[in-house]
CSV table of C-alpha atoms and ligand atoms in Angstrom, one decimal:
chain,number,residue,atom,x,y,z
A,1,MET,CA,-21.6,-16.2,-9.8
A,2,THR,CA,-19.6,-19.7,-10.5
A,3,LYS,CA,-19.8,-21.8,-7.5
A,4,LEU,CA,-18.0,-21.5,-3.7
A,5,THR,CA,-17.0,-25.0,-1.9
A,6,LYS,CA,-19.3,-25.5,1.5
A,7,LYS,CA,-15.9,-24.3,3.3
A,8,GLN,CA,-15.3,-20.7,1.2
A,9,GLU,CA,-19.3,-20.1,1.3
A,10,GLU,CA,-19.2,-20.5,5.2
A,11,ARG,CA,-15.3,-18.0,5.2
A,12,ALA,CA,-17.6,-15.5,3.3
A,13,ALA,CA,-21.0,-15.7,5.2
A,14,ARG,CA,-18.7,-15.3,8.8
A,15,ILE,CA,-17.0,-13.1,7.5
A,16,HIS,CA,-19.1,-11.0,6.0
A,17,ARG,CA,-21.1,-10.7,9.3
A,18,GLU,CA,-18.1,-10.0,10.8
A,19,ALA,CA,-16.8,-6.6,9.1
A,20,LEU,CA,-18.2,-3.2,9.6
A,21,VAL,CA,-19.7,-3.3,6.0
A,22,VAL,CA,-19.9,0.4,4.9
A,23,ASP,CA,-22.0,1.6,1.6
A,24,THR,CA,-20.5,5.4,0.7
A,25,HIS,CA,-23.7,6.8,-1.8
A,26,CYS,CA,-26.9,5.9,-2.7
A,27,ASP,CA,-29.9,7.5,-3.6
A,28,THR,CA,-32.5,6.6,-1.5
A,29,LEU,CA,-33.6,10.3,0.0
A,30,MET,CA,-34.8,10.8,-3.5
A,31,LYS,CA,-37.3,8.1,-3.1
A,32,LEU,CA,-38.6,8.5,0.2
A,33,THR,CA,-39.2,12.2,0.0
A,34,PRO,CA,-42.1,13.0,-1.8
A,35,GLN,CA,-42.5,15.6,-4.3
A,36,PRO,CA,-44.5,17.7,-4.6
A,37,ARG,CA,-44.4,18.3,-0.7
A,38,GLY,CA,-47.6,16.5,0.4
A,39,SER,CA,-48.2,13.5,-1.9
A,40,PRO,CA,-47.0,10.0,-0.8
A,41,PRO,CA,-43.8,9.2,-0.8
A,42,ALA,CA,-42.5,6.0,-3.7
A,43,ARG,CA,-41.1,4.2,-0.9
A,44,ARG,CA,-41.1,3.8,2.5
A,45,LEU,CA,-37.5,3.0,4.6
A,46,GLY,CA,-38.7,0.6,7.1
A,47,GLU,CA,-41.1,-1.1,4.2
A,48,ARG,CA,-39.7,-4.0,2.1
A,49,SER,CA,-40.3,-2.8,-1.7
A,50,ASP,CA,-40.0,-5.0,-4.9
A,51,THR,CA,-38.8,-2.2,-6.5
A,52,GLY,CA,-35.6,0.1,-5.7
A,53,HIS,CA,-32.7,-0.8,-3.9
A,54,ILE,CA,-32.1,-0.1,-0.3
A,55,ASP,CA,-34.8,0.1,2.2
A,56,LEU,CA,-34.3,-1.2,6.3
A,57,PRO,CA,-35.1,-4.9,5.6
A,58,ARG,CA,-32.7,-5.0,2.6
A,59,LEU,CA,-30.3,-3.4,4.5
A,60,GLN,CA,-30.7,-5.9,7.0
A,61,GLU,CA,-30.4,-8.9,4.9
A,62,GLY,CA,-27.4,-7.4,3.3
A,63,GLY,CA,-25.6,-7.4,6.2
A,64,VAL,CA,-25.1,-3.6,5.4
A,65,ASP,CA,-23.5,-1.3,8.5
A,66,CYS,CA,-23.2,1.6,7.7
A,67,GLN,CA,-25.6,3.5,5.2
A,68,THR,CA,-24.1,7.6,3.5
A,69,PHE,CA,-27.8,8.8,2.3
A,70,ALA,CA,-26.9,11.7,-0.4
A,71,VAL,CA,-28.8,14.5,-1.0
A,72,TYR,CA,-28.9,15.3,-4.4
A,73,THR,CA,-31.8,18.1,-4.8
A,74,GLY,CA,-31.0,17.9,-8.8
A,75,LYS,CA,-30.8,21.8,-9.1
A,76,ARG,CA,-28.7,24.2,-10.8
A,77,VAL,CA,-27.0,27.1,-9.4
A,78,GLY,CA,-29.1,30.1,-9.9
A,79,GLN,CA,-32.3,27.7,-9.9
A,80,PRO,CA,-34.1,28.7,-6.9
A,81,GLY,CA,-35.4,25.6,-4.7
A,82,ALA,CA,-32.5,23.6,-3.9
A,83,THR,CA,-31.8,24.8,-0.3
A,84,LEU,CA,-35.7,24.0,0.2
A,85,ARG,CA,-35.3,20.8,-1.5
A,86,ALA,CA,-32.0,19.6,0.6
A,87,LEU,CA,-33.8,20.5,3.7
A,88,GLN,CA,-36.5,18.8,3.1
A,89,MET,CA,-34.4,15.7,2.3
A,90,ILE,CA,-32.8,16.1,5.5
A,91,ASP,CA,-36.1,16.3,7.3
A,92,VAL,CA,-37.4,13.3,5.3
A,93,PHE,CA,-33.6,11.4,6.5
A,94,PHE,CA,-34.3,12.5,10.5
A,95,CYS,CA,-38.2,11.3,10.4
A,96,GLU,CA,-37.8,8.1,8.4
A,97,CYS,CA,-34.1,7.2,11.0
A,98,ASP,CA,-37.3,8.0,14.1
A,99,ALA,CA,-39.8,5.5,12.3
A,100,ASN,CA,-37.8,2.8,12.3
A,101,ASP,CA,-36.0,1.1,15.8
A,102,GLY,CA,-33.3,-0.8,13.4
A,103,ILE,CA,-31.4,2.6,12.0
A,104,VAL,CA,-29.7,5.6,13.8
A,105,PRO,CA,-28.4,8.9,12.5
A,106,VAL,CA,-24.6,8.9,13.2
A,107,TYR,CA,-22.2,11.8,13.2
A,108,SER,CA,-19.0,9.6,14.7
A,109,HIS,CA,-16.8,7.2,13.7
A,110,ASP,CA,-17.7,5.9,17.5
A,111,GLU,CA,-21.0,6.0,17.1
A,112,ILE,CA,-20.6,3.9,13.6
A,113,LEU,CA,-19.1,1.3,15.9
A,114,LYS,CA,-22.0,2.4,18.5
A,115,ALA,CA,-24.7,2.1,16.3
A,116,GLU,CA,-22.8,-1.7,14.7
A,117,LYS,CA,-22.6,-3.2,18.9
A,118,ALA,CA,-25.8,-2.3,18.8
A,119,GLY,CA,-27.3,-3.8,15.8
A,120,LYS,CA,-28.3,-0.2,14.5
A,121,VAL,CA,-27.8,0.1,10.8
A,122,ALA,CA,-25.4,3.6,11.6
A,123,ALA,CA,-26.9,6.6,8.9
A,124,LEU,CA,-24.9,9.0,7.2
A,125,LEU,CA,-25.8,12.4,5.7
A,126,ALA,CA,-23.9,13.6,2.7
A,127,ILE,CA,-24.2,16.8,0.2
A,128,GLU,CA,-24.2,15.4,-3.3
A,129,GLY,CA,-23.5,19.0,-5.5
A,130,ALA,CA,-23.2,22.1,-3.2
A,131,GLU,CA,-26.2,23.8,-4.8
A,132,PRO,CA,-28.1,23.7,-1.4
A,133,LEU,CA,-25.0,26.3,0.1
A,134,GLN,CA,-25.7,28.7,-2.7
A,135,GLY,CA,-22.3,30.2,-2.0
A,136,ASP,CA,-22.4,31.1,0.9
A,137,LEU,CA,-20.2,29.4,3.8
A,138,GLY,CA,-22.5,29.7,7.1
A,139,VAL,CA,-25.0,27.2,5.4
A,140,LEU,CA,-21.9,24.7,5.2
A,141,ARG,CA,-22.3,25.4,8.7
A,142,VAL,CA,-25.3,25.3,9.6
A,143,LEU,CA,-25.7,21.8,7.4
A,144,HIS,CA,-23.2,20.9,9.3
A,145,ARG,CA,-24.4,21.1,12.6
A,146,LEU,CA,-27.8,19.9,11.3
A,147,GLY,CA,-25.7,16.3,10.8
A,148,VAL,CA,-23.9,16.4,7.8
A,149,ARG,CA,-20.7,14.5,7.3
A,150,MET,CA,-20.2,14.6,3.5
A,151,LEU,CA,-20.1,16.7,1.0
A,152,SER,CA,-18.9,17.0,-2.6
A,153,PHE,CA,-18.7,20.3,-4.3
A,154,THR,CA,-20.2,19.3,-7.7
A,155,TRP,CA,-23.0,16.7,-9.0
A,156,ASN,CA,-21.3,17.2,-12.8
A,157,TRP,CA,-22.2,20.6,-12.9
A,158,ARG,CA,-20.6,23.6,-12.0
A,159,THR,CA,-21.1,25.2,-8.6
A,160,PRO,CA,-19.4,28.3,-7.3
A,161,PHE,CA,-17.1,26.1,-5.1
A,162,ALA,CA,-15.5,24.2,-8.0
A,163,ASP,CA,-16.0,22.5,-12.1
A,164,GLY,CA,-17.8,19.3,-12.3
A,165,LEU,CA,-17.6,17.2,-15.1
A,166,ASP,CA,-20.2,17.8,-17.7
A,167,ALA,CA,-18.1,21.5,-17.0
A,168,LYS,CA,-14.8,20.6,-17.7
A,169,ARG,CA,-13.9,22.8,-20.6
A,170,SER,CA,-12.4,25.8,-18.5
A,171,GLU,CA,-9.9,22.8,-17.3
A,172,GLY,CA,-10.3,25.6,-14.1
A,173,LYS,CA,-9.4,25.1,-10.6
A,174,LEU,CA,-11.6,24.7,-7.4
A,175,THR,CA,-12.6,28.7,-6.7
A,176,ASP,CA,-11.6,31.2,-4.2
A,177,LEU,CA,-15.1,30.2,-2.3
A,178,GLY,CA,-13.7,27.0,-3.6
A,179,VAL,CA,-10.5,26.5,-1.1
A,180,GLU,CA,-11.8,28.5,1.2
A,181,ALA,CA,-14.9,25.8,1.7
A,182,LEU,CA,-11.9,23.4,1.4
A,183,ARG,CA,-10.2,24.8,5.0
A,184,GLU,CA,-13.9,25.0,6.4
A,185,MET,CA,-14.7,21.1,6.4
A,186,GLU,CA,-11.2,20.5,7.0
A,187,ARG,CA,-11.8,22.6,10.3
A,188,LEU,CA,-15.8,20.9,11.3
A,189,GLY,CA,-14.6,17.7,10.2
A,190,ILE,CA,-16.3,16.7,6.7
A,191,VAL,CA,-15.8,14.4,4.5
A,192,LEU,CA,-14.2,15.7,0.8
A,193,ASP,CA,-15.9,13.8,-1.7
A,194,VAL,CA,-14.5,13.9,-5.2
A,195,SER,CA,-16.9,11.8,-7.4
A,196,HIS,CA,-17.9,13.7,-10.3
A,197,ILE,CA,-15.8,17.2,-10.1
A,198,SER,CA,-13.9,17.6,-13.0
A,199,ASP,CA,-10.3,16.0,-13.9
A,200,SER,CA,-8.8,19.6,-13.8
A,201,CYS,CA,-10.3,19.8,-10.0
A,202,PHE,CA,-9.1,16.6,-8.7
A,203,TRP,CA,-6.0,17.4,-9.2
A,204,ASP,CA,-6.2,21.0,-7.7
A,205,VAL,CA,-7.8,18.9,-4.8
A,206,VAL,CA,-4.7,16.4,-4.6
A,207,ASP,CA,-2.6,19.4,-3.9
A,208,LEU,CA,-4.8,21.6,-2.6
A,209,LYS,CA,-5.8,19.3,0.4
A,210,SER,CA,-4.3,17.8,3.1
A,211,GLY,CA,-4.8,14.6,4.5
A,212,ALA,CA,-7.8,11.9,2.9
A,213,PHE,CA,-10.0,12.7,0.6
A,214,ILE,CA,-12.8,10.3,-0.6
A,215,ALA,CA,-14.0,9.5,-4.4
A,216,SER,CA,-17.7,8.0,-2.6
A,217,HIS,CA,-19.4,6.1,-5.9
A,218,SER,CA,-16.3,5.9,-8.8
A,219,ASN,CA,-14.3,2.9,-10.1
A,220,CYS,CA,-11.5,2.4,-12.8
A,221,ARG,CA,-11.5,4.3,-16.0
A,222,ASP,CA,-8.3,1.4,-17.3
A,223,VAL,CA,-11.2,-0.9,-16.6
A,224,CYS,CA,-13.5,0.2,-17.9
A,225,ASP,CA,-13.1,4.1,-19.6
A,226,HIS,CA,-16.3,6.0,-18.3
A,227,GLN,CA,-16.0,9.5,-17.6
A,228,ARG,CA,-17.4,8.9,-13.9
A,229,ASN,CA,-14.6,6.6,-13.6
A,230,LEU,CA,-10.7,7.7,-12.0
A,231,THR,CA,-7.4,7.1,-14.0
A,232,ASP,CA,-4.8,4.7,-12.0
A,233,ASP,CA,-2.8,8.2,-11.9
A,234,MET,CA,-5.4,10.0,-10.1
A,235,ILE,CA,-6.1,6.4,-8.1
A,236,ARG,CA,-2.6,6.5,-6.8
A,237,ALA,CA,-3.0,10.0,-5.7
A,238,LEU,CA,-5.8,9.7,-4.2
A,239,ALA,CA,-3.9,6.7,-2.4
A,240,ASP,CA,-1.0,9.0,-1.4
A,241,HIS,CA,-3.8,10.9,0.6
A,242,GLY,CA,-4.4,8.0,2.6
A,243,GLY,CA,-8.2,8.7,0.8
A,244,VAL,CA,-10.9,6.2,0.0
A,245,MET,CA,-12.8,5.1,-3.4
A,246,GLY,CA,-16.5,3.1,-3.3
A,247,MET,CA,-16.8,0.5,-6.1
A,248,ASN,CA,-20.0,2.2,-7.6
A,249,PHE,CA,-22.9,-0.6,-9.4
A,250,ALA,CA,-23.1,1.8,-12.0
A,251,PRO,CA,-23.2,-0.9,-14.7
A,252,SER,CA,-21.8,1.9,-17.9
A,253,PHE,CA,-19.5,2.7,-14.6
A,254,VAL,CA,-18.5,-1.4,-14.4
A,255,ASP,CA,-18.4,-2.4,-18.2
A,256,LYS,CA,-19.5,-1.6,-21.4
A,257,ASP,CA,-21.1,-5.1,-22.6
A,258,GLU,CA,-22.1,-7.0,-19.5
A,259,ALA,CA,-21.6,-6.1,-15.7
A,260,THR,CA,-22.0,-8.4,-13.1
A,261,VAL,CA,-20.9,-8.8,-9.2
A,262,GLU,CA,-17.6,-10.3,-10.7
A,263,ARG,CA,-16.7,-7.6,-12.7
A,264,VAL,CA,-17.0,-5.0,-10.1
A,265,VAL,CA,-14.9,-7.0,-8.1
A,266,ASP,CA,-12.4,-6.8,-11.0
A,267,HIS,CA,-12.0,-3.1,-10.5
A,268,ILE,CA,-11.5,-3.5,-6.8
A,269,ASP,CA,-8.6,-6.1,-7.9
A,270,HIS,CA,-7.2,-3.6,-10.2
A,271,VAL,CA,-7.2,-0.9,-7.3
A,272,VAL,CA,-5.9,-3.6,-5.0
A,273,ASP,CA,-3.5,-4.3,-7.9
A,274,MET,CA,-2.1,-0.5,-8.3
A,275,VAL,CA,-1.9,0.5,-4.2
A,276,GLY,CA,-2.9,-2.4,-2.0
A,277,PRO,CA,-5.8,-3.0,0.1
A,278,ASP,CA,-5.7,0.0,2.0
A,279,HIS,CA,-7.9,2.7,-0.5
A,280,VAL,CA,-10.8,0.6,-2.0
A,281,GLY,CA,-14.6,0.7,-0.7
A,282,LEU,CA,-18.2,0.2,-2.4
A,283,GLY,CA,-20.2,3.1,-3.0
A,284,SER,CA,-23.1,1.4,-4.4
A,285,ASP,CA,-25.4,4.3,-6.3
A,286,PHE,CA,-28.1,2.6,-5.2
A,287,ASP,CA,-31.3,4.1,-5.8
A,288,GLY,CA,-29.9,6.5,-8.0
A,289,ILE,CA,-29.2,4.2,-11.0
A,290,GLY,CA,-32.0,2.8,-13.8
A,291,SER,CA,-30.1,-1.0,-13.5
A,292,THR,CA,-27.9,-3.9,-11.7
A,293,PRO,CA,-25.3,-5.9,-12.4
A,294,VAL,CA,-26.1,-9.3,-11.9
A,295,GLY,CA,-25.3,-10.8,-8.5
A,296,LEU,CA,-26.1,-6.9,-7.1
A,297,GLU,CA,-29.7,-6.6,-8.0
A,298,ASP,CA,-29.9,-4.4,-4.2
A,299,ALA,CA,-28.9,-3.5,-0.9
A,300,SER,CA,-29.5,-7.8,0.4
A,301,LYS,CA,-27.2,-9.1,-2.6
A,302,MET,CA,-24.0,-7.5,-1.1
A,303,PRO,CA,-23.0,-10.5,0.6
A,304,ASN,CA,-21.9,-11.6,-3.3
A,305,ILE,CA,-19.2,-8.9,-3.6
A,306,THR,CA,-17.9,-10.8,-0.3
A,307,ARG,CA,-18.3,-14.7,-2.0
A,308,GLU,CA,-16.2,-13.2,-4.8
A,309,LEU,CA,-13.2,-12.1,-2.8
A,310,VAL,CA,-13.6,-15.1,-1.2
A,311,LYS,CA,-13.5,-17.1,-3.9
A,312,ARG,CA,-10.3,-14.9,-5.3
A,313,GLU,CA,-8.2,-15.4,-2.3
A,314,TYR,CA,-8.4,-12.3,-1.0
A,315,SER,CA,-6.8,-12.4,3.0
A,316,ASP,CA,-10.0,-11.8,6.3
A,317,ASP,CA,-7.8,-8.9,7.1
A,318,ASP,CA,-7.7,-7.9,3.6
A,319,VAL,CA,-12.4,-8.4,2.7
A,320,VAL,CA,-12.5,-6.8,5.9
A,321,LYS,CA,-10.8,-3.1,5.0
A,322,ILE,CA,-12.9,-3.2,1.6
A,323,LEU,CA,-16.2,-4.3,2.9
A,324,GLY,CA,-15.5,-1.2,5.3
A,325,GLY,CA,-12.8,-0.8,7.7
A,326,ASN,CA,-10.6,1.2,5.2
A,327,TYR,CA,-13.7,4.3,5.2
A,328,LEU,CA,-13.8,3.5,9.1
A,329,ARG,CA,-10.0,4.5,8.6
A,330,VAL,CA,-11.3,8.0,6.8
A,331,PHE,CA,-14.6,9.0,9.0
A,332,LYS,CA,-11.8,8.5,12.2
A,333,GLU,CA,-9.3,10.3,11.0
A,334,ILE,CA,-11.4,13.0,9.4
A,335,LEU,CA,-15.0,13.0,11.5
A,336,GLN,CA,-14.9,14.8,14.8
A,337,ASP,CA,-16.1,12.8,18.1
B,1,ZN,ZN1,-23.8,10.7,-8.0
């Protein structure tokens, strides 16, 4: 990273400390959940590791105040075990939170603020890919009772709800069940996440959804041409709904040549230039990506985003929004207290 002046460094450190920093996607639960059951987990949440990207010590060092933990089962529809695997990952989420004083599961906007005040990391539970629901809205309701507050209908495959990016040939819309699920999520207070959904289903969500939805870990297709990133039209539509997109650190989504923290912030610039500072946040995809941008090697490096924003002369208010304020607005709108 190019150097900041002493004054800029102090300003960046202060803003990062004062801001409530939100990251809406990581795959750390995959690393914490033993497979097969009974074998030792690859990592523990409370122990600082020199592999992977997220554990409690590194979240604390990076000033991350609210971390979403995704339950991604890797199972396709029709493959048995998606629900069991999801329940095992949810169990590990709670056991690991119980075992560590510095992190607490949260279910509402107020609880996120309370956790931050208490100096604890707020942990949000998400389902990535609706395979564990087995096409049953009763399971959706039970998962909500278990603490799930964010859901994407698809990883990259087709589910009973929608098509993912690798199943887009039909250019389909949400299924009837997908529309029902959307309404049930609005009633319960579950955030809809459109990262990984096919482009045609994205546009169906835009038509059907009232209020905000998010793309928890997707960048700009105009800056880096990848199907997992959003087109400018999609970004405008998401912003029209009051939504937020979280910047993904996967190098292939950031830059085809060399991914760096500066290039990640180029994606932020692109969103801000188009729709203003209220619709962009962070969705690292840590522990779900094999390599990382230069300057964002793990969660402890999150302050480098703030440093780059300060270098580019973003206002204090705008930096605070981008680091988490925008997501807090959506959580306040959707998550019932
Ligand atoms: Zn993902």
